[in-house]
Coordinates of C-alpha atoms and ligand atoms in Angstrom, one line a residue:
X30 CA 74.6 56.7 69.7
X31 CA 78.3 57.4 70.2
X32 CA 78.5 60.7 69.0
X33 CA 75.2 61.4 71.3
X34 CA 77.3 60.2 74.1
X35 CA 80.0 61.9 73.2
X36 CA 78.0 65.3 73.1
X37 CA 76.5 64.6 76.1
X38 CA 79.5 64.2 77.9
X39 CA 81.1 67.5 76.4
X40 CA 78.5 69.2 77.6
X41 CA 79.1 67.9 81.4
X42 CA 82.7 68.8 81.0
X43 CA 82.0 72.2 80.1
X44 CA 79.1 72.3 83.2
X45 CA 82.0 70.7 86.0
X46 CA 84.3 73.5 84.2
X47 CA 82.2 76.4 85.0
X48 CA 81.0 75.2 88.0
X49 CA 84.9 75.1 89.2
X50 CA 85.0 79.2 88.3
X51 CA 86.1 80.7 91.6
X52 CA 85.2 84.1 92.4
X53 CA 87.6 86.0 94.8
X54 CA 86.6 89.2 96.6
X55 CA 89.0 92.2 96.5
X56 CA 89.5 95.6 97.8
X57 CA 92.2 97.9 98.0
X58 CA 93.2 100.6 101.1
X59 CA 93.5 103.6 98.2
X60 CA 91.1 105.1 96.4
X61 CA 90.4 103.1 92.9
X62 CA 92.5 104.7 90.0
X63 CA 94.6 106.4 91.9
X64 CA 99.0 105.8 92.4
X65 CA 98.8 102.9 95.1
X66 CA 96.1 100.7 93.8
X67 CA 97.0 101.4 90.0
X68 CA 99.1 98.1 90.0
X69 CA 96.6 96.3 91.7
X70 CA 94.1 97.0 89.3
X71 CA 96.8 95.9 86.8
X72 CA 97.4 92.4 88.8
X73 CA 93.4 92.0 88.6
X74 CA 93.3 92.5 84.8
X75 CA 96.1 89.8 84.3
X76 CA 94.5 87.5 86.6
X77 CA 91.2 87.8 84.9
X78 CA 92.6 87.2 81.6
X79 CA 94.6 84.6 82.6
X80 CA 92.0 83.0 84.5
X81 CA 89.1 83.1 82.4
X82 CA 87.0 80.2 83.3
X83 CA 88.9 78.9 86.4
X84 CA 89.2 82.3 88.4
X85 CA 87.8 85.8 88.9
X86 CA 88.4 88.2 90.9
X87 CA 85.5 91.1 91.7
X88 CA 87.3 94.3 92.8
X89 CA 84.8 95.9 95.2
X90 CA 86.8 98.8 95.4
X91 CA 88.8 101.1 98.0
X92 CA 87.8 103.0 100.9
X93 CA 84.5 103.6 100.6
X94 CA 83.5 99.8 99.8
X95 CA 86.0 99.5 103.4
X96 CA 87.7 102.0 105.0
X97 CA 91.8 101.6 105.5
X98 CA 92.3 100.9 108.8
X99 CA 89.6 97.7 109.0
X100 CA 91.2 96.0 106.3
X101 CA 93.5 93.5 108.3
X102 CA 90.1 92.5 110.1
X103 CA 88.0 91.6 106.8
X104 CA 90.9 90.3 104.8
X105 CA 91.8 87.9 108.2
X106 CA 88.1 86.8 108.4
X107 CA 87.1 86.4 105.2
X108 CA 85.0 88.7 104.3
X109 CA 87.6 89.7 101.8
X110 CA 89.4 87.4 99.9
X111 CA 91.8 89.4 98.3
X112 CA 93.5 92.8 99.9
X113 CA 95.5 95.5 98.3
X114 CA 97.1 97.2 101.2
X115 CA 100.3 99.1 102.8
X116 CA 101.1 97.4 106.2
X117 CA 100.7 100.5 108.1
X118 CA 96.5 100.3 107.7
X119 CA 96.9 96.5 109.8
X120 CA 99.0 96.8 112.8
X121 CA 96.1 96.1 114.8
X122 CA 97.0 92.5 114.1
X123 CA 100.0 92.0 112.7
X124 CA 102.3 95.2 114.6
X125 CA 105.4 93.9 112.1
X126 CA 103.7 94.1 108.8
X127 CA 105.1 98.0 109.4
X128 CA 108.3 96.6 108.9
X129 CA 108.4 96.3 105.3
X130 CA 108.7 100.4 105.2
X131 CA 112.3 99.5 106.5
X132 CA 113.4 97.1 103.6
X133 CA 117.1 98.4 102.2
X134 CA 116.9 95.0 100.0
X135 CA 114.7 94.3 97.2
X136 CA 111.6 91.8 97.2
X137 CA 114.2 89.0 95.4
X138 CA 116.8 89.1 97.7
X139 CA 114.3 88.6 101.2
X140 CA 112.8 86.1 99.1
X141 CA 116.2 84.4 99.3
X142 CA 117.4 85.2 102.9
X143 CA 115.1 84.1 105.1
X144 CA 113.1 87.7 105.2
X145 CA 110.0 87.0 103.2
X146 CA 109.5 83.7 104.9
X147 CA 110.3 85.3 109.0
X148 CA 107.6 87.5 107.5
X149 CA 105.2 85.1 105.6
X150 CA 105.2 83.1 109.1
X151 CA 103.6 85.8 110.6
X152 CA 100.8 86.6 108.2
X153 CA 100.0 82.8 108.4
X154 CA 99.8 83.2 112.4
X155 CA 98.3 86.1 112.9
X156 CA 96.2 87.7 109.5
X157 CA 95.3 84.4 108.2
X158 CA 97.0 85.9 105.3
X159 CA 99.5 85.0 102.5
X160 CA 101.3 87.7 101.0
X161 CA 101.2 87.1 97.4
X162 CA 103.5 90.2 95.9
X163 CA 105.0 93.6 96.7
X164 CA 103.3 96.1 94.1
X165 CA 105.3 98.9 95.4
X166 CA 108.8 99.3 96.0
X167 CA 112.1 101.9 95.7
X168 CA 109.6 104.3 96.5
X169 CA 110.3 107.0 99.4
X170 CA 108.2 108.9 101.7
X171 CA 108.4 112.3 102.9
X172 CA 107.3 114.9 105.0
X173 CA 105.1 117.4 103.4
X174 CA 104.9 121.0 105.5
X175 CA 102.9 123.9 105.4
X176 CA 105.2 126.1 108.1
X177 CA 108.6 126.5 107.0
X178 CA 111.6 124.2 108.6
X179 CA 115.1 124.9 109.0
X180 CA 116.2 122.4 110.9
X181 CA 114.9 118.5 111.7
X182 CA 113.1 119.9 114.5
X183 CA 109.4 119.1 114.6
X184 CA 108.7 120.4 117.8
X185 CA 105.1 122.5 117.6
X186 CA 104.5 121.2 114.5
X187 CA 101.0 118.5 114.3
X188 CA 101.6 116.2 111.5
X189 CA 99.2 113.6 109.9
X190 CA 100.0 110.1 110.2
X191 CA 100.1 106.9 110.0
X192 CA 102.0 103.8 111.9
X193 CA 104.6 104.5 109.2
X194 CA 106.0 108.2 110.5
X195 CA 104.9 107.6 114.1
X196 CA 107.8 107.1 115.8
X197 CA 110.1 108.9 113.1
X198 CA 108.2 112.1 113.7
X199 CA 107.5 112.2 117.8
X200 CA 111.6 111.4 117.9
X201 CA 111.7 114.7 116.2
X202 CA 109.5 116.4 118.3
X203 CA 106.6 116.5 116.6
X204 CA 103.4 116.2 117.7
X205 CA 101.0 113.2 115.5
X206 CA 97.6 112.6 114.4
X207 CA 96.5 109.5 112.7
X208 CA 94.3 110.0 110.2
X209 CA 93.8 107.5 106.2
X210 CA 94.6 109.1 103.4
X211 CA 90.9 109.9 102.6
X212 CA 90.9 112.8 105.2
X213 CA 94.1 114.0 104.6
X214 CA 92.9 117.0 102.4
X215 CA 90.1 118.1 104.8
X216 CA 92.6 118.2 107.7
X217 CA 95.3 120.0 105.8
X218 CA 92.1 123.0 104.4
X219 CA 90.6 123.8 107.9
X220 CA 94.7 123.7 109.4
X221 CA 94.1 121.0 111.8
X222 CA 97.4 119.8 110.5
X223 CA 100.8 121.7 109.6
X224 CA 102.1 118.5 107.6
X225 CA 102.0 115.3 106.9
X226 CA 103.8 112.3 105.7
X227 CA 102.8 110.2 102.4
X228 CA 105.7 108.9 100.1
X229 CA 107.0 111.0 97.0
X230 CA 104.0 110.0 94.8
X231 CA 100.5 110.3 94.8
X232 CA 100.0 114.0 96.3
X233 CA 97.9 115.1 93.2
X234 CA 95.9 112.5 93.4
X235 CA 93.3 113.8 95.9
X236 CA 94.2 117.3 95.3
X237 CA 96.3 117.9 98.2
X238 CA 99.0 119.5 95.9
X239 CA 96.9 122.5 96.2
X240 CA 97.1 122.3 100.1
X241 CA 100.9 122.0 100.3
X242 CA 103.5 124.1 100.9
X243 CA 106.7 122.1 100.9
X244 CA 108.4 119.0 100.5
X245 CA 111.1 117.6 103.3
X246 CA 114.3 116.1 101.3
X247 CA 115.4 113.7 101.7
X248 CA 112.9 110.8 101.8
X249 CA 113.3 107.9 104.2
X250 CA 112.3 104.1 104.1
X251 CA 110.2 102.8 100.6
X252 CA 106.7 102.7 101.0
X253 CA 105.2 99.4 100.3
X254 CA 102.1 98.2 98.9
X255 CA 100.9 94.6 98.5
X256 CA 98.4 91.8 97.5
X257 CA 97.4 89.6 99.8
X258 CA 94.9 86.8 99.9
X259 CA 93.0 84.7 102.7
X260 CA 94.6 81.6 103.4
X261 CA 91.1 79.8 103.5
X262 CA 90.4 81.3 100.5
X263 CA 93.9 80.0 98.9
X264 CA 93.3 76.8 100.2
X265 CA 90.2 76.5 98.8
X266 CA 91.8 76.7 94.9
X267 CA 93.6 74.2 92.7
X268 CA 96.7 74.3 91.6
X269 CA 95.6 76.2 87.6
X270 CA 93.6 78.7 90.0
X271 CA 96.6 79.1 92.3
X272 CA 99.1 79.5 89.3
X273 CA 97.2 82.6 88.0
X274 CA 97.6 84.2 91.0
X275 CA 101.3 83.1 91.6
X276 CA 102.0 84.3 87.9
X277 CA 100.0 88.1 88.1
X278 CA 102.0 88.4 91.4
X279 CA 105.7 87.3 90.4
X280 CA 105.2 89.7 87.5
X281 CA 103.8 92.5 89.3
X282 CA 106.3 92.5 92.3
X283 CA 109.1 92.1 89.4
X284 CA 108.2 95.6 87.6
X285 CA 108.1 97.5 90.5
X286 CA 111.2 98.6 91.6
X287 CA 112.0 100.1 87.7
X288 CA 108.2 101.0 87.5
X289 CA 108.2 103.1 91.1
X290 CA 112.2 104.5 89.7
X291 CA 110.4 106.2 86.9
X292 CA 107.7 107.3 88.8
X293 CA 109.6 109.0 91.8
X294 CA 111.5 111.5 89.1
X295 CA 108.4 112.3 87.4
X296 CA 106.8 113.4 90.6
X297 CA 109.4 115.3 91.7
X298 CA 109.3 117.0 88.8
X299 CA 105.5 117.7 88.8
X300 CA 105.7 119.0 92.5
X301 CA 108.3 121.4 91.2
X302 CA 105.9 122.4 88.6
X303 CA 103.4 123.0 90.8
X304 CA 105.1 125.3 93.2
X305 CA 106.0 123.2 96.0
X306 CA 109.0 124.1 97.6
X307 CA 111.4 121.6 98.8
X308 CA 113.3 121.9 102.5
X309 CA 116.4 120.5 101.5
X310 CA 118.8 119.1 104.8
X311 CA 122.2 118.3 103.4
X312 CA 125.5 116.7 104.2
X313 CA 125.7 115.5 108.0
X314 CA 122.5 116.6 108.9
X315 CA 120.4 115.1 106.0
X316 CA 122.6 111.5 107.2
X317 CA 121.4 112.1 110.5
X318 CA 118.0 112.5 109.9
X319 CA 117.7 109.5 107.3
X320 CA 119.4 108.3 110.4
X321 CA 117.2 108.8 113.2
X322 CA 114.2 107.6 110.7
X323 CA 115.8 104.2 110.5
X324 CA 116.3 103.6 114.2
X325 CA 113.2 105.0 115.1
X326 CA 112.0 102.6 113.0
X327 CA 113.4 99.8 114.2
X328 CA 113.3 101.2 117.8
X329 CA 109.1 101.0 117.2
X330 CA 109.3 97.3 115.9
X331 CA 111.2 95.7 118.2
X332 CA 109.0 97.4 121.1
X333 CA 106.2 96.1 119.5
X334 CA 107.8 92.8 118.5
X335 CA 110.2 91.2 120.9
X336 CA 110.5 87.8 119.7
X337 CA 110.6 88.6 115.9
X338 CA 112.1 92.5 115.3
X339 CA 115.5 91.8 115.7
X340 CA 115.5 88.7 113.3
X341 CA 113.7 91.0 111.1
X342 CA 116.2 93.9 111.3
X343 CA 119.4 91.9 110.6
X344 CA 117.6 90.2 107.6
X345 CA 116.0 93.7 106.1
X346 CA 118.7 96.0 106.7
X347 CA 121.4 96.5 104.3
X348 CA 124.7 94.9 105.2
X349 CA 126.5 97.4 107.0
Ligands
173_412 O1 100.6 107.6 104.6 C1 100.0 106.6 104.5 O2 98.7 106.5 104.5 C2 100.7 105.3 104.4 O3 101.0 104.7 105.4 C3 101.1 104.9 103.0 C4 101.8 103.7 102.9 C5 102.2 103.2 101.6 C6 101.8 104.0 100.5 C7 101.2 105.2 100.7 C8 100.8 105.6 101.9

């Protein structure tokens, strides 16, 4: 009789056990397999290892499952759990999420100072969002050309963007057009655009390597590229379920700064090997235009965002 209890009440254990599986909803801003949603596909291998049992998370997939630019709207209500995405592709909501770009200190540091939590205040208010980890880090962007520059002069030129090289690119007089990345190569074939900006990796991805002409030196900002996660959907987990996630994010935000390092010299390299040119500005003039990016930045989110840019700026922005 005991050992029939006994089995009987293993086998509700192991029924409450799986009915506590929790399955999260994910999708990422970049195309699946490609440079920016790489570690994200990494983080959702850990966490389903890890999580086997408890938690599991079903990548839907990138653009085509949602485009870009609608991903602050489905991650905020719901209908996403679980969003890989730069900030630039959810200013709709959150206008200072396009801050990040301007980080000069890494992911530990503003998670010391004050900066990750001015910031995670926000998501909580207005994406309904935690921010979980940075996947992408010490990793610059550029501006690619097809029309030969001499000088930081963008006046005539039409360049692709996005939030990100907005106001860094009209303050150099050039004229923008906001396009995702998914369109990037069919605006660069038919010439609609003369350039665009994306960071240092991630150009042979969708074959835009063959549509480019030169590369802009020196990069500006660090592109950034993170997990986030519903807050209803967090709240909904226990504390085992929330750990996996804590632990596949602390890891993945800690290997990127070396991970993106190594990256950023093979890509130069491969660009060279492909026969992209670089437009080199040196000395004073490189300073200044590294310059003007920074306060251009800065300029555009403290426009945006009165109340929290400027405590945003001094906690960012290397010590100077
Ligand atoms: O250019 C972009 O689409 C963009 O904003 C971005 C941001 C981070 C990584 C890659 C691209």
């Amino acid at each position: 009789m005991k050992l029939v209890l006994l089995g009987l009440s293993a086998l509700l254990l192991a029924n409450a056990a799986e009915a506590q599986e929790v399955t999260l909803k994910a999708v990422t801003a970049f195309t699946e397999n490609t440079t920016y949603s790489r570690p994200f596909e990494r983080f959702i291998s850990r966490v389903n290892e890890d999580g086997k049992g408890i938690l599991r998370v079903n990548y839907v997939g990138g653009p085509k499952a949602l485009p870009p630019f609608e991903i602050g709207n489905a991650l905020k209500g719901g209908v996403v759990d679980i969003a890989n995405s730069a900030g630039a592709f959810y200013t709709n909501l959150m206008p200072e999420a396009d801050a990040w770009k301007l980080t000069e200190r890494g992911m530990s540091e503003l998670r010391q100072n004050g900066g990750y939590a001015a910031m995670a205040a926000i998501y909580a208010q207005k994406l309904n969002a935690i921010f979980l980890a940075r996947l992408v880090d010490n990793n610059p962007f550029h501006l690619y050309v097809n029309k030969a520059i001499s000088t930081p002069d963008l006046t005539g030129l039409k360049l692709r963007i996005t939030p990100v090289y907005r106001d860094f690119f009209q303050a150099l007089g050039g004229t923008v057009v906001q396009t995702a990345p998914g369109e990037v190569y069919t605006a660069l074939e038919r010439g609609v655009v003369d350039g665009y900006g994306w960071p240092i990796s991630g150009i042979f991805d969708l074959g835009w390597n063959e549509k480019t002409k030169y590369r802009v030196d020196p990069g500006f900002y660090t592109a950034e590229v993170s997990v986030l996660i519903n807050r209803n959907s967090w709240d909904r987990l226990n504390e085992a379920q929330k750990d996996v996630l804590r632990k596949s994010a602390a890891r993945g935000e800690g290997e990127a700064v070396a991970e993106f390092g190594e990256e950023n010299e093979r890509e130069i390299s491969r660009q060279a090997a492909a026969g992209i040119k670089t437009i080199k500005f040196e000395g004073a003039v490189a300073s200044a235009y590294v310059a003007k990016a920074y306060q251009a930045g800065w300029d555009g989110i403290i426009r945006q965002s009165a109340a929290t840019g400027p405590k945003l700026k001094e906690l960012f922005q290397k010590a100077r």
